[in-house]
Short mmCIF file of C-alpha atoms in Angstrom, two decimals:
data_model
loop_
_atom_site.label_atom_id
_atom_site.label_comp_id
_atom_site.label_asym_id
_atom_site.label_seq_id
_atom_site.Cartn_x
_atom_site.Cartn_y
_atom_site.Cartn_z
CA MET A 1 -154.79 -150.71 -78.97
CA ILE A 2 -157.83 -151.19 -76.75
CA PRO A 3 -158.55 -154.86 -75.84
CA ASP A 4 -161.79 -156.36 -77.16
CA TYR A 5 -163.25 -156.96 -73.74
CA LEU A 6 -162.91 -153.22 -72.94
CA THR A 7 -164.57 -151.92 -76.15
CA ILE A 8 -168.20 -152.36 -75.04
CA PRO A 9 -167.70 -150.93 -71.49
CA LEU A 10 -165.82 -147.94 -72.89
CA THR A 11 -168.53 -147.35 -75.52
CA VAL A 12 -171.28 -147.52 -72.89
CA ALA A 13 -169.31 -145.18 -70.63
CA GLY A 14 -168.85 -142.69 -73.48
CA VAL A 15 -172.57 -142.74 -74.32
CA LEU A 16 -173.45 -142.22 -70.64
CA ILE A 17 -171.01 -139.30 -70.41
CA LEU A 18 -172.51 -137.68 -73.52
CA LEU A 19 -176.04 -138.16 -72.18
CA GLY A 20 -174.95 -136.71 -68.84
CA LEU A 21 -173.43 -133.65 -70.53
CA ALA A 22 -176.57 -133.13 -72.61
CA PHE A 23 -178.75 -133.47 -69.52
CA TRP A 24 -176.51 -131.07 -67.59
CA ALA A 25 -176.63 -128.51 -70.40
CA ARG A 26 -180.45 -128.56 -70.66
CA TYR A 27 -181.32 -129.04 -66.96
CA LYS A 28 -182.30 -125.71 -65.43
CA THR A 29 -182.37 -125.21 -61.65
CA VAL A 30 -184.41 -122.59 -59.85
CA SER A 31 -183.26 -120.67 -56.76
CA PRO A 32 -185.69 -119.99 -53.85
CA ASP A 33 -186.22 -116.38 -54.94
CA GLN A 34 -187.20 -117.24 -58.52
CA ALA A 35 -189.85 -119.07 -60.52
CA MET A 36 -189.11 -120.69 -63.88
CA ILE A 37 -191.79 -120.33 -66.56
CA VAL A 38 -191.64 -123.20 -69.09
CA THR A 39 -193.60 -122.78 -72.34
CA GLY A 40 -193.95 -125.05 -75.35
CA THR A 41 -195.12 -128.65 -75.71
CA PHE A 42 -194.70 -131.88 -73.69
CA LEU A 43 -195.06 -129.99 -70.38
CA GLY A 44 -196.26 -133.00 -68.37
CA SER A 45 -199.08 -132.83 -65.82
CA ARG A 46 -197.54 -131.23 -62.70
CA ASN A 47 -197.51 -127.53 -61.77
CA LEU A 48 -199.45 -126.53 -64.89
CA ALA A 49 -201.48 -123.35 -65.23
CA THR A 50 -204.23 -123.27 -67.90
CA ASP A 51 -206.06 -120.12 -69.00
CA GLU A 52 -209.58 -119.86 -70.37
CA THR A 53 -208.36 -120.48 -73.97
CA GLY A 54 -206.68 -123.76 -73.03
CA ARG A 55 -203.09 -122.52 -73.26
CA LYS A 56 -200.76 -124.11 -70.73
CA ILE A 57 -197.54 -123.07 -68.98
CA LYS A 58 -195.47 -124.94 -66.42
CA ILE A 59 -194.31 -123.27 -63.17
CA VAL A 60 -191.18 -124.61 -61.43
CA ARG A 61 -190.11 -123.34 -57.98
CA GLY A 62 -187.31 -124.43 -55.67
CA GLY A 63 -186.12 -127.29 -57.88
CA GLY A 64 -185.29 -127.88 -61.50
CA ALA A 65 -186.55 -129.25 -64.78
CA PHE A 66 -185.13 -130.61 -68.02
CA ILE A 67 -185.84 -128.23 -70.91
CA LEU A 68 -186.38 -130.07 -74.20
CA PRO A 69 -184.45 -128.34 -77.00
CA VAL A 70 -186.60 -126.87 -79.83
CA PHE A 71 -189.87 -127.90 -78.08
CA GLN A 72 -189.58 -125.86 -74.86
CA LYS A 73 -188.36 -122.47 -73.65
CA ALA A 74 -187.58 -121.37 -70.09
CA ASP A 75 -187.83 -117.85 -68.61
CA PHE A 76 -187.21 -116.76 -65.03
CA LEU A 77 -189.38 -114.49 -62.89
CA SER A 78 -188.09 -112.90 -59.67
CA LEU A 79 -190.12 -113.49 -56.49
CA LEU A 80 -188.26 -110.90 -54.39
CA SER A 81 -190.32 -108.41 -52.39
CA HIS A 82 -190.46 -104.70 -53.26
CA LYS A 83 -190.85 -101.68 -51.00
CA LEU A 84 -193.32 -98.99 -52.11
CA GLU A 85 -193.59 -95.47 -50.67
CA VAL A 86 -197.32 -94.69 -50.86
CA SER A 87 -198.51 -91.11 -50.36
CA THR A 88 -201.62 -89.10 -51.14
CA PRO A 89 -202.28 -85.42 -51.77
CA GLU A 90 -204.90 -83.64 -49.69
CA VAL A 91 -207.95 -85.89 -49.41
CA TYR A 92 -211.21 -84.71 -47.87
CA THR A 93 -212.38 -87.05 -45.12
CA GLU A 94 -216.00 -87.81 -44.28
CA GLN A 95 -216.14 -84.57 -42.22
CA GLY A 96 -214.70 -82.49 -45.07
CA VAL A 97 -211.28 -82.01 -43.41
CA PRO A 98 -208.38 -82.22 -45.92
CA VAL A 99 -205.59 -84.50 -44.70
CA MET A 100 -202.56 -86.22 -46.23
CA ALA A 101 -201.35 -89.74 -45.49
CA ASP A 102 -198.05 -91.51 -46.09
CA GLY A 103 -197.59 -95.27 -45.93
CA VAL A 104 -195.10 -98.03 -46.65
CA ALA A 105 -196.12 -101.26 -48.43
CA ILE A 106 -194.12 -104.42 -49.04
CA ILE A 107 -195.38 -106.41 -52.06
CA LYS A 108 -194.22 -109.48 -53.96
CA ILE A 109 -195.42 -111.96 -56.56
CA GLY A 110 -197.64 -114.63 -54.96
CA GLY A 111 -196.26 -118.11 -54.38
CA ALA A 112 -199.22 -120.06 -55.81
CA VAL A 113 -199.05 -121.45 -59.34
CA GLU A 114 -202.00 -119.28 -60.42
CA ASP A 115 -200.36 -116.12 -59.03
CA VAL A 116 -197.05 -116.83 -60.76
CA ALA A 117 -198.85 -117.56 -64.06
CA THR A 118 -200.86 -114.31 -63.80
CA ALA A 119 -197.76 -112.25 -62.96
CA ALA A 120 -195.81 -113.87 -65.80
CA GLU A 121 -198.58 -112.99 -68.26
CA GLN A 122 -198.63 -109.32 -67.16
CA PHE A 123 -195.03 -108.54 -66.16
CA MET A 124 -192.74 -110.99 -68.01
CA GLY A 125 -190.28 -108.94 -70.03
CA LYS A 126 -191.15 -105.66 -68.26
CA PRO A 127 -188.72 -103.89 -65.93
CA THR A 128 -189.23 -104.07 -62.15
CA GLU A 129 -190.15 -100.38 -62.05
CA SER A 130 -193.22 -101.10 -64.19
CA LEU A 131 -194.47 -103.67 -61.66
CA LYS A 132 -193.81 -101.30 -58.74
CA GLY A 133 -195.49 -98.40 -60.53
CA GLU A 134 -198.72 -100.28 -61.26
CA ALA A 135 -198.93 -101.67 -57.72
CA GLN A 136 -198.26 -98.23 -56.25
CA GLU A 137 -201.07 -96.67 -58.27
CA VAL A 138 -203.50 -99.33 -57.01
CA LEU A 139 -202.47 -98.80 -53.36
CA GLU A 140 -202.64 -95.02 -53.59
CA GLY A 141 -206.09 -95.19 -55.18
CA HIS A 142 -207.48 -97.40 -52.40
CA LEU A 143 -205.70 -95.30 -49.75
CA ARG A 144 -207.49 -92.19 -50.99
CA ALA A 145 -210.84 -94.03 -51.19
CA ILE A 146 -210.64 -95.40 -47.61
CA LEU A 147 -209.36 -92.10 -46.25
CA GLY A 148 -212.35 -90.29 -47.76
CA SER A 149 -214.82 -92.68 -46.10
CA MET A 150 -213.54 -92.22 -42.50
CA THR A 151 -213.37 -89.34 -40.03
CA VAL A 152 -210.10 -87.78 -38.96
CA GLU A 153 -210.61 -89.04 -35.39
CA GLU A 154 -211.07 -92.65 -36.59
CA VAL A 155 -207.92 -92.50 -38.68
CA TYR A 156 -205.96 -90.69 -35.93
CA ARG A 157 -206.96 -92.98 -33.06
CA ASN A 158 -206.88 -96.33 -34.90
CA ARG A 159 -204.23 -96.32 -37.58
CA ASP A 160 -203.93 -100.11 -37.56
CA LYS A 161 -207.59 -100.51 -38.50
CA PHE A 162 -207.18 -97.91 -41.24
CA ALA A 163 -204.12 -99.76 -42.63
CA GLN A 164 -205.92 -103.12 -42.48
CA GLU A 165 -208.90 -101.79 -44.42
CA VAL A 166 -206.62 -100.36 -47.13
CA GLN A 167 -204.67 -103.62 -47.29
CA GLY A 168 -207.82 -105.75 -47.48
CA VAL A 169 -209.37 -103.75 -50.32
CA ALA A 170 -206.14 -103.42 -52.34
CA ALA A 171 -205.24 -107.09 -51.91
CA ARG A 172 -208.18 -108.16 -54.11
CA ASP A 173 -207.05 -105.99 -57.00
CA LEU A 174 -203.40 -106.94 -56.58
CA LYS A 175 -204.43 -110.61 -56.59
CA LYS A 176 -205.72 -110.11 -60.13
CA MET A 177 -202.18 -108.99 -61.04
CA GLY A 178 -200.58 -112.00 -59.36
CA LEU A 179 -199.27 -109.86 -56.46
CA GLN A 180 -199.78 -110.04 -52.72
CA ILE A 181 -199.25 -107.51 -49.91
CA VAL A 182 -196.71 -108.70 -47.35
CA SER A 183 -197.31 -105.71 -45.07
CA PHE A 184 -198.82 -102.25 -45.15
CA THR A 185 -198.21 -99.54 -42.53
CA ILE A 186 -199.41 -95.94 -42.19
CA LYS A 187 -196.24 -93.97 -41.62
CA ASP A 188 -197.61 -90.46 -41.17
CA LEU A 189 -200.91 -88.55 -41.11
CA ARG A 190 -200.82 -84.74 -41.39
CA ASP A 191 -202.77 -81.67 -42.45
CA LYS A 192 -201.96 -78.06 -43.31
CA HIS A 193 -204.64 -76.42 -41.13
CA GLY A 194 -203.65 -77.58 -37.60
CA TYR A 195 -206.66 -79.89 -37.15
CA LEU A 196 -204.57 -82.79 -35.93
CA ASP A 197 -202.57 -80.55 -33.58
CA ALA A 198 -205.82 -79.26 -32.05
CA LEU A 199 -206.98 -82.85 -31.48
CA GLY A 200 -203.76 -83.67 -29.68
CA LYS A 201 -203.53 -80.71 -27.29
CA PRO A 202 -206.12 -81.95 -24.68
CA ARG A 203 -204.53 -85.33 -24.74
CA ILE A 204 -201.07 -83.84 -24.35
CA ALA A 205 -202.13 -81.80 -21.29
CA ALA A 206 -203.72 -84.85 -19.68
CA VAL A 207 -200.65 -86.89 -20.34
CA LYS A 208 -198.39 -84.24 -18.78
CA ARG A 209 -200.57 -84.11 -15.68
CA ASP A 210 -200.59 -87.84 -15.28
CA ALA A 211 -196.87 -87.87 -15.85
CA ASP A 212 -196.21 -85.36 -12.99
CA ILE A 213 -198.40 -87.30 -10.57
CA ALA A 214 -196.82 -90.53 -11.57
CA GLU A 215 -193.35 -89.00 -11.11
CA ALA A 216 -194.12 -87.87 -7.52
CA GLU A 217 -195.60 -91.24 -6.61
CA ALA A 218 -192.61 -92.94 -8.16
CA VAL A 219 -190.18 -90.85 -6.00
CA ARG A 220 -192.12 -91.74 -2.84
CA ASP A 221 -192.26 -95.40 -3.63
CA SER A 222 -188.60 -95.33 -4.52
CA ARG A 223 -187.59 -94.01 -1.10
CA ILE A 224 -189.72 -96.57 0.75
CA GLN A 225 -188.34 -99.37 -1.34
CA LYS A 226 -184.80 -98.09 -0.80
CA ALA A 227 -185.13 -98.20 3.05
CA ARG A 228 -186.64 -101.68 2.93
CA ALA A 229 -183.89 -102.78 0.66
CA GLU A 230 -181.15 -101.54 2.97
CA GLU A 231 -182.75 -103.36 5.95
CA GLU A 232 -183.05 -106.55 3.99
CA GLY A 233 -179.49 -106.14 2.83
CA GLN A 234 -178.05 -105.98 6.32
CA LYS A 235 -180.03 -109.05 7.38
CA ALA A 236 -178.76 -110.88 4.37
CA GLU A 237 -175.14 -110.00 5.12
CA LEU A 238 -175.35 -111.42 8.69
CA LEU A 239 -176.98 -114.60 7.46
CA ARG A 240 -174.34 -114.90 4.80
CA ASP A 241 -171.44 -114.69 7.32
CA THR A 242 -173.04 -117.39 9.53
CA ASN A 243 -173.61 -119.68 6.58
CA ILE A 244 -170.02 -119.18 5.41
CA ALA A 245 -168.58 -120.24 8.80
CA GLU A 246 -170.73 -123.36 8.94
CA ALA A 247 -169.80 -124.24 5.40
CA SER A 248 -166.07 -123.87 6.15
CA LYS A 249 -166.29 -126.23 9.15
CA GLU A 250 -168.20 -128.84 7.18
CA LYS A 251 -165.72 -128.53 4.37
CA GLU A 252 -162.70 -129.27 6.60
CA LEU A 253 -164.39 -132.38 8.07
CA LYS A 254 -165.23 -133.70 4.65
CA ILE A 255 -161.67 -133.09 3.39
CA ALA A 256 -160.17 -135.13 6.29
CA ALA A 257 -162.55 -138.04 5.78
CA PHE A 258 -161.88 -138.00 2.03
CA LYS A 259 -158.09 -138.10 2.59
CA LYS A 260 -158.38 -141.12 4.93
CA ASP A 261 -160.48 -143.05 2.40
CA GLN A 262 -158.08 -142.07 -0.35
CA ASP A 263 -155.00 -143.45 1.47
CA MET A 264 -156.73 -146.79 2.19
CA ALA A 265 -157.84 -147.15 -1.37
CA LYS A 266 -154.35 -146.40 -2.64
CA ALA A 267 -152.80 -149.18 -0.52
CA GLU A 268 -155.35 -151.72 -1.72
CA ALA A 269 -154.85 -150.63 -5.28
CA ASP A 270 -151.07 -151.07 -5.11
CA GLN A 271 -151.43 -154.65 -3.82
CA ALA A 272 -154.03 -155.52 -6.43
CA TYR A 273 -151.86 -154.00 -9.18
CA ALA A 274 -148.95 -156.33 -8.41
CA VAL A 275 -151.19 -159.42 -8.55
CA GLN A 276 -152.87 -158.26 -11.71
CA GLU A 277 -149.52 -157.50 -13.36
CA ALA A 278 -148.31 -161.08 -12.82
CA ARG A 279 -151.55 -162.48 -14.28
CA SER A 280 -151.31 -160.16 -17.23
CA LYS A 281 -147.78 -161.27 -18.08
CA GLN A 282 -148.86 -164.94 -18.05
CA SER A 283 -151.83 -164.15 -20.32
CA VAL A 284 -149.60 -162.23 -22.71
CA VAL A 285 -147.23 -165.20 -23.14
CA GLU A 286 -150.14 -167.55 -23.81
CA GLU A 287 -151.67 -165.15 -26.35
CA GLN A 288 -148.33 -164.79 -28.16
CA MET A 289 -148.08 -168.58 -28.54
CA GLN A 290 -151.65 -168.75 -29.89
CA VAL A 291 -150.93 -165.95 -32.35
CA GLU A 292 -147.79 -167.69 -33.65
CA LEU A 293 -149.72 -170.94 -34.15
CA VAL A 294 -152.50 -169.20 -36.02
CA ARG A 295 -149.94 -167.38 -38.19
CA LYS A 296 -148.29 -170.65 -39.24
CA GLU A 297 -151.69 -172.14 -40.15
CA ARG A 298 -152.62 -169.06 -42.18
CA GLU A 299 -149.34 -169.21 -44.12
CA ILE A 300 -150.01 -172.87 -45.06
CA ASP A 301 -153.57 -172.02 -46.19
CA LEU A 302 -152.34 -169.06 -48.22
CA GLU A 303 -149.70 -171.16 -50.04
CA THR A 304 -152.32 -173.80 -50.88
CA LYS A 305 -154.78 -171.19 -52.19
CA GLU A 306 -151.99 -169.50 -54.20
CA ILE A 307 -151.25 -172.80 -55.97
CA LEU A 308 -154.96 -173.26 -56.82
CA ARG A 309 -155.22 -169.64 -57.98
CA ARG A 310 -152.27 -170.04 -60.36
CA GLU A 311 -153.78 -173.20 -61.86
CA LYS A 312 -157.15 -171.47 -62.41
CA GLN A 313 -155.44 -168.39 -63.80
CA TYR A 314 -153.59 -170.56 -66.35
CA ASP A 315 -156.87 -172.20 -67.39
CA SER A 316 -158.66 -168.87 -67.73
CA GLU A 317 -155.86 -166.95 -69.44
CA VAL A 318 -154.47 -169.58 -71.86
CA LYS A 319 -157.20 -172.10 -72.64
CA LYS A 320 -160.20 -169.77 -72.59
CA LYS A 321 -158.36 -167.11 -74.56
CA ALA A 322 -157.46 -169.65 -77.25
CA ASP A 323 -161.07 -170.86 -77.41
CA ALA A 324 -162.35 -167.30 -77.60
CA ASP A 325 -159.91 -166.36 -80.39
CA ARG A 326 -160.84 -169.48 -82.41
CA TYR A 327 -164.58 -168.76 -81.98
CA ALA A 328 -164.09 -165.09 -82.96
CA VAL A 329 -162.20 -166.08 -86.16
CA GLU A 330 -164.90 -168.62 -87.10
CA GLN A 331 -167.72 -166.09 -86.50
CA ALA A 332 -165.90 -163.39 -88.50
CA ALA A 333 -165.41 -165.82 -91.41
CA GLU A 334 -169.07 -166.86 -91.37
CA ALA A 335 -170.22 -163.21 -91.18
CA ASP A 336 -167.93 -162.20 -94.09
CA LYS A 337 -169.15 -165.13 -96.18
CA ALA A 338 -172.82 -164.28 -95.54
CA LYS A 339 -172.16 -160.62 -96.28
CA ARG A 340 -170.49 -161.41 -99.63
CA LEU A 341 -173.37 -163.73 -100.62
CA ARG A 342 -175.97 -161.06 -99.81
CA GLU A 343 -174.01 -158.41 -101.75
CA ALA A 344 -173.66 -160.73 -104.80
CA ASP A 345 -177.42 -161.55 -104.74
CA ALA A 346 -178.31 -157.86 -104.39
CA LEU A 347 -175.98 -156.88 -107.28
CA GLN A 348 -177.37 -159.62 -109.56
CA TYR A 349 -180.97 -158.63 -108.75
CA ARG A 350 -180.25 -154.94 -109.35
CA ILE A 351 -178.54 -155.63 -112.72
CA GLU A 352 -181.42 -157.87 -113.88
CA ALA A 353 -184.03 -155.33 -112.74
CA GLU A 354 -182.26 -152.46 -114.52
CA ALA A 355 -181.92 -154.52 -117.74
CA ARG A 356 -185.63 -155.47 -117.68
CA ALA A 357 -186.65 -151.86 -116.98
CA ASN A 358 -184.46 -150.46 -119.82
CA ALA A 359 -185.74 -153.05 -122.29
CA GLU A 360 -189.36 -152.38 -121.39
CA GLN A 361 -188.84 -148.62 -121.60
CA LYS A 362 -187.22 -148.83 -125.06
CA ARG A 363 -189.98 -151.15 -126.30
CA LEU A 364 -192.72 -148.77 -125.12
CA GLU A 365 -190.92 -145.74 -126.58
CA GLY A 366 -190.57 -147.52 -129.95
CA LEU A 367 -194.24 -148.48 -130.00
CA ALA A 368 -195.30 -144.92 -129.14
CA ILE A 369 -193.08 -143.35 -131.84
CA ALA A 370 -194.29 -145.86 -134.46
CA ASP A 371 -197.95 -145.23 -133.60
CA ALA A 372 -197.42 -141.45 -133.74
CA GLU A 373 -195.62 -141.59 -137.09
CA ARG A 374 -198.24 -143.92 -138.54
CA ALA A 375 -201.11 -141.68 -137.40
CA LYS A 376 -199.37 -138.55 -138.68
CA GLY A 377 -198.63 -140.13 -142.08
CA THR A 378 -202.23 -141.33 -142.44
CA ALA A 379 -203.58 -137.86 -141.59
CA ASP A 380 -201.19 -136.06 -143.99
CA ALA A 381 -201.99 -138.46 -146.80
CA GLU A 382 -205.72 -138.03 -146.29
CA VAL A 383 -205.39 -134.20 -146.28
CA ILE A 384 -203.26 -134.23 -149.43
CA LYS A 385 -205.70 -136.58 -151.12
CA LEU A 386 -208.73 -134.44 -150.31
CA ARG A 387 -206.94 -131.23 -151.30
CA GLY A 388 -205.91 -132.71 -154.67
CA LEU A 389 -209.42 -133.96 -155.35
CA ALA A 390 -210.91 -130.54 -154.52
CA GLU A 391 -208.41 -128.68 -156.70
CA ALA A 392 -208.89 -131.08 -159.58
CA GLU A 393 -212.67 -130.82 -159.36
CA ALA A 394 -212.52 -127.01 -159.19
CA LYS A 395 -210.18 -126.80 -162.17
CA GLU A 396 -212.35 -129.21 -164.11
CA LYS A 397 -215.46 -127.09 -163.44
CA LEU A 398 -213.60 -123.91 -164.38
CA ALA A 399 -212.37 -125.49 -167.63
CA GLU A 400 -215.88 -126.63 -168.49
CA ALA A 401 -217.21 -123.13 -167.82
CA PHE A 402 -214.56 -121.46 -170.01
CA GLU A 403 -215.15 -124.00 -172.77
CA LYS A 404 -218.89 -123.53 -172.62
CA PHE A 405 -219.20 -119.77 -172.22
CA GLY A 406 -215.82 -118.53 -173.45
CA GLU A 407 -215.32 -114.77 -173.23
CA ALA A 408 -218.63 -114.26 -171.39
CA ALA A 409 -217.32 -116.21 -168.39
CA VAL A 410 -214.06 -114.23 -168.35
CA LEU A 411 -215.96 -110.97 -168.61
CA ASP A 412 -218.29 -112.01 -165.74
CA ILE A 413 -215.34 -112.83 -163.49
CA ILE A 414 -213.61 -109.52 -164.26
CA VAL A 415 -216.83 -107.52 -163.73
CA LYS A 416 -217.27 -109.13 -160.31
CA MET A 417 -213.68 -108.25 -159.45
CA LEU A 418 -214.04 -104.56 -160.34
CA PRO A 419 -215.97 -103.51 -157.16
CA GLU A 420 -213.35 -105.19 -154.97
CA LEU A 421 -210.60 -103.49 -156.98
CA ALA A 422 -212.33 -100.11 -156.56
CA GLY A 423 -212.58 -100.71 -152.80
CA LYS A 424 -208.86 -101.47 -152.58
CA VAL A 425 -208.06 -98.34 -154.57
CA ALA A 426 -210.23 -96.12 -152.36
CA GLU A 427 -209.09 -97.74 -149.09
CA PRO A 428 -206.18 -95.29 -148.48
CA ILE A 429 -208.67 -92.38 -148.69
CA LYS A 430 -210.83 -94.11 -146.05
CA GLY A 431 -207.99 -93.88 -143.54
CA ILE A 432 -207.73 -90.07 -143.82
CA ASP A 433 -208.92 -88.53 -140.51
CA LYS A 434 -209.02 -84.90 -141.64
CA LEU A 435 -208.83 -83.49 -145.20
CA THR A 436 -208.45 -79.88 -146.25
CA VAL A 437 -209.49 -79.00 -149.85
CA VAL A 438 -208.02 -75.82 -151.39
CA ASP A 439 -209.94 -74.25 -154.31
CA THR A 440 -207.56 -72.75 -156.96
CA GLY A 441 -210.26 -70.47 -158.35
CA HIS A 442 -211.87 -72.73 -160.99
CA GLY A 443 -214.56 -74.25 -158.68
CA GLU A 444 -212.92 -77.67 -158.79
CA GLY A 445 -211.83 -77.94 -155.16
CA ALA A 446 -214.59 -80.20 -153.78
CA ALA A 447 -215.00 -82.22 -157.03
CA ARG A 448 -211.30 -82.91 -157.40
CA LEU A 449 -211.39 -85.70 -154.83
CA SER A 450 -214.18 -87.64 -156.64
CA ASN A 451 -212.55 -86.91 -160.03
CA TYR A 452 -209.32 -88.38 -158.63
CA VAL A 453 -211.08 -91.64 -157.77
CA THR A 454 -212.86 -91.71 -161.21
CA SER A 455 -209.63 -91.10 -163.11
CA LEU A 456 -207.90 -93.74 -161.01
CA MET A 457 -210.63 -96.30 -161.87
CA ALA A 458 -210.32 -95.39 -165.58
CA THR A 459 -206.79 -96.77 -165.52
CA ALA A 460 -208.04 -100.12 -164.17
CA PRO A 461 -208.34 -101.84 -167.68
CA GLU A 462 -204.79 -100.78 -168.58
CA MET A 463 -203.51 -101.97 -165.17
CA LEU A 464 -205.32 -105.33 -165.65
CA LYS A 465 -203.87 -105.71 -169.15
CA SER A 466 -200.31 -104.97 -167.96
CA VAL A 467 -200.59 -107.40 -165.04
CA SER A 468 -202.53 -110.35 -166.57
CA GLY A 469 -202.46 -109.71 -170.31
CA ILE A 470 -206.27 -109.64 -170.54
CA ASP A 471 -207.60 -106.77 -172.71
CA LEU A 472 -210.85 -105.80 -171.01
CA ASN A 473 -211.78 -103.17 -173.68
CA ALA A 474 -211.37 -105.67 -176.54
CA ILE A 475 -213.49 -108.27 -174.77
CA VAL A 476 -216.28 -105.76 -174.14
CA ARG A 477 -216.26 -104.53 -177.79
CA GLY A 478 -216.31 -108.09 -179.15
CA PHE A 479 -219.14 -109.07 -176.84
CA THR A 480 -221.30 -105.99 -177.75
CA SER A 481 -220.67 -106.46 -181.53
CA LYS A 482 -222.07 -109.97 -181.26
CA ALA A 483 -225.07 -108.98 -179.17
CA VAL A 484 -226.32 -105.91 -181.19
CA PRO A 485 -227.15 -107.68 -184.54
CA GLN A 486 -229.32 -110.17 -182.78
CA LEU A 487 -231.88 -107.43 -181.96
CA GLY A 488 -234.86 -106.96 -184.35
CA ALA A 489 -235.32 -104.10 -186.81
CA ASN A 490 -237.63 -102.31 -184.45
CA GLN A 491 -235.62 -103.17 -181.35
CA SER A 492 -232.94 -101.04 -179.87
CA LEU A 493 -231.02 -100.86 -176.64
CA PRO A 494 -232.69 -98.82 -174.00
CA PRO A 495 -231.08 -95.49 -173.51
CA VAL A 496 -228.77 -95.14 -170.62
CA GLN A 497 -229.85 -92.36 -168.37
CA PRO A 498 -227.20 -90.37 -166.59
CA GLY A 499 -226.49 -91.88 -163.25
CA SER A 500 -228.30 -95.18 -164.03
CA VAL A 501 -226.70 -98.61 -163.94
CA SER A 502 -226.05 -100.28 -167.29
CA PRO A 503 -227.91 -103.54 -167.97
CA PRO A 504 -226.06 -106.53 -166.67
CA LEU A 505 -224.02 -108.62 -168.99
CA PRO A 506 -224.73 -112.31 -169.30
CA SER A 507 -222.73 -114.16 -166.75
CA THR A 508 -222.29 -117.67 -165.63
CA ILE A 509 -221.90 -118.42 -161.96
CA LEU A 510 -218.81 -120.53 -161.65
CA PRO A 511 -218.27 -122.82 -158.68
CA SER A 512 -216.08 -121.21 -156.14
CA GLU A 513 -212.65 -122.71 -155.58
CA PRO A 514 -212.53 -124.74 -152.42
CA LYS A 515 -210.68 -123.14 -149.58
CA GLN A 516 -207.34 -124.67 -148.80
#
C-alpha cells in the first residue's frame, strides 16, 4: 500500500509523465533539409505566410513545433537541390546561324518564408519530377530566348555572360514558383554546319605559333637557369661544410660546460635533500598528532549530534505521526457528516419537488378534462335541441299541409318528384359513350331508344305503389272527378294539343325539411 505522503507526489509525477508523452507524440521536429507546413487554426504570430485572401500557413525550419490535435495538420516539404540538364534544339542567333546549347542548372526551393509558402501551394503533394519538369521548361525557354538575341561570337567568347543573362531572366519566373537558381553553367555550344570550327581555326593557329615560340624560349631559359643553379649549388655545399665544422666545435664546448654545471648542481642537491628529508620527517610526525587530535574531537561531536538526531527523529516519527493520524480521522468524520447532511437535504428537496410537480400536473390535467367534457356536452346538447326543434317544426308544418289540402298536397309532392325520378331512370343511358342501333326492318330502330324510356316511365306509378303503397292513378282520377263538375255548362277543359304540357294541378308549396 502506498503511504499517504507519497500519494500526491506520485499523482503529480504521473500527470507530468502523461503530459510529456502527449507533448512528445505531437511535437514535430524539422531537419535542416526540410520545411514543415502547418495549416489549421491557432497558428500563432511567428513565421506566418498570408495570401491575398487572408488565408494563413505557418512555416517551420530547423526546429520544431507542437501540432495541436484536430485543429492543426503538418506536412513536410523537401528543400534539397535538384540538378537539371537543360538543352535546346537548333536556335537561330541574331545573325541567323543555327546553334545548339547545353547547360546544367542547380535549383532548389527558396529559404524565405514567402518562397516556401509559394512552393508549398504549387508543389505540395506532387512528385519531385513535376517540380523538375516545370523548372526545366522555364530554363529552356529563357535559354532559347537569350540565345536568339546574341551573336555566335558573343556566346562563344563570353559564355559566363551568356549564362548570367539566362540565370537572371529565369530567376524572376522561378521566384514566382518559390524556386531559386543555385548555379547555371553552359556546358556545350555546337552547330551542325562547322561555323564554330571555322571561328576557332585562326585562334588555334595563333595559339600553336605562340606555343612553339614559348617552348623554345623555355628551353633556353631552362639551360641558363640550370647552369646558375649548379654554380650556386657548389657554393652552397662549401659554405655548408664550413658551417658544420664550426657548429661541431661549438657543440663540444657547450657539452663540457653543461656537464661541469650539472655535476656541481647534483652535489648541492644531494646535500639539500638530506636536510630537507629530516625536516619533512619532523613535519610528518607533527601533522599526524594534529590529525589524531582532530579525529578525536570529530568523534565526540558526531556522538553528540547522533543523540540529538535520535531525539528529534522520535519526536517527528511518533508524536507528529500520532497528531497527524488524529487530525486525519477528525477531518474524515467531519467530511462524512457534512456529506450525509447534504445528501439528506438534497433527497428531501427532490422528493418534495417531485410530489408538488405531480400534484400540480394531475390537478391541471383534471381541470382540462373537465372543461373539455363540459364544453363537449354543452355543444352536443345544443345541437340535439336545435335538431329536434327543426324536425318537430317541419313535421308540424307538413301535418298542417296534409290536413288542409289532403290529396292535393300528396299529388303535388309526387308530381315534383317525377322529373327527378325520370332523370335517375335515364342516367344509365347518359353514361353510354357510343351506341349502335340496328333496324330489324320495321323502321323502329331509331325510335326504339325513346320508346324504351317512355315505356320505362309508364311503369313509374306501379313502382311507386309497390314501394310506398300510394296509388298515383287513383289519386289523379279522384282529383279530376272533383274538379270537372265545378265547371259551368258552357265551360270545358281546353283541348290538349299533341306535344303540349297539361295544365298544372293545384299544388301547395310545403316548407322544405331542414337539413340535418
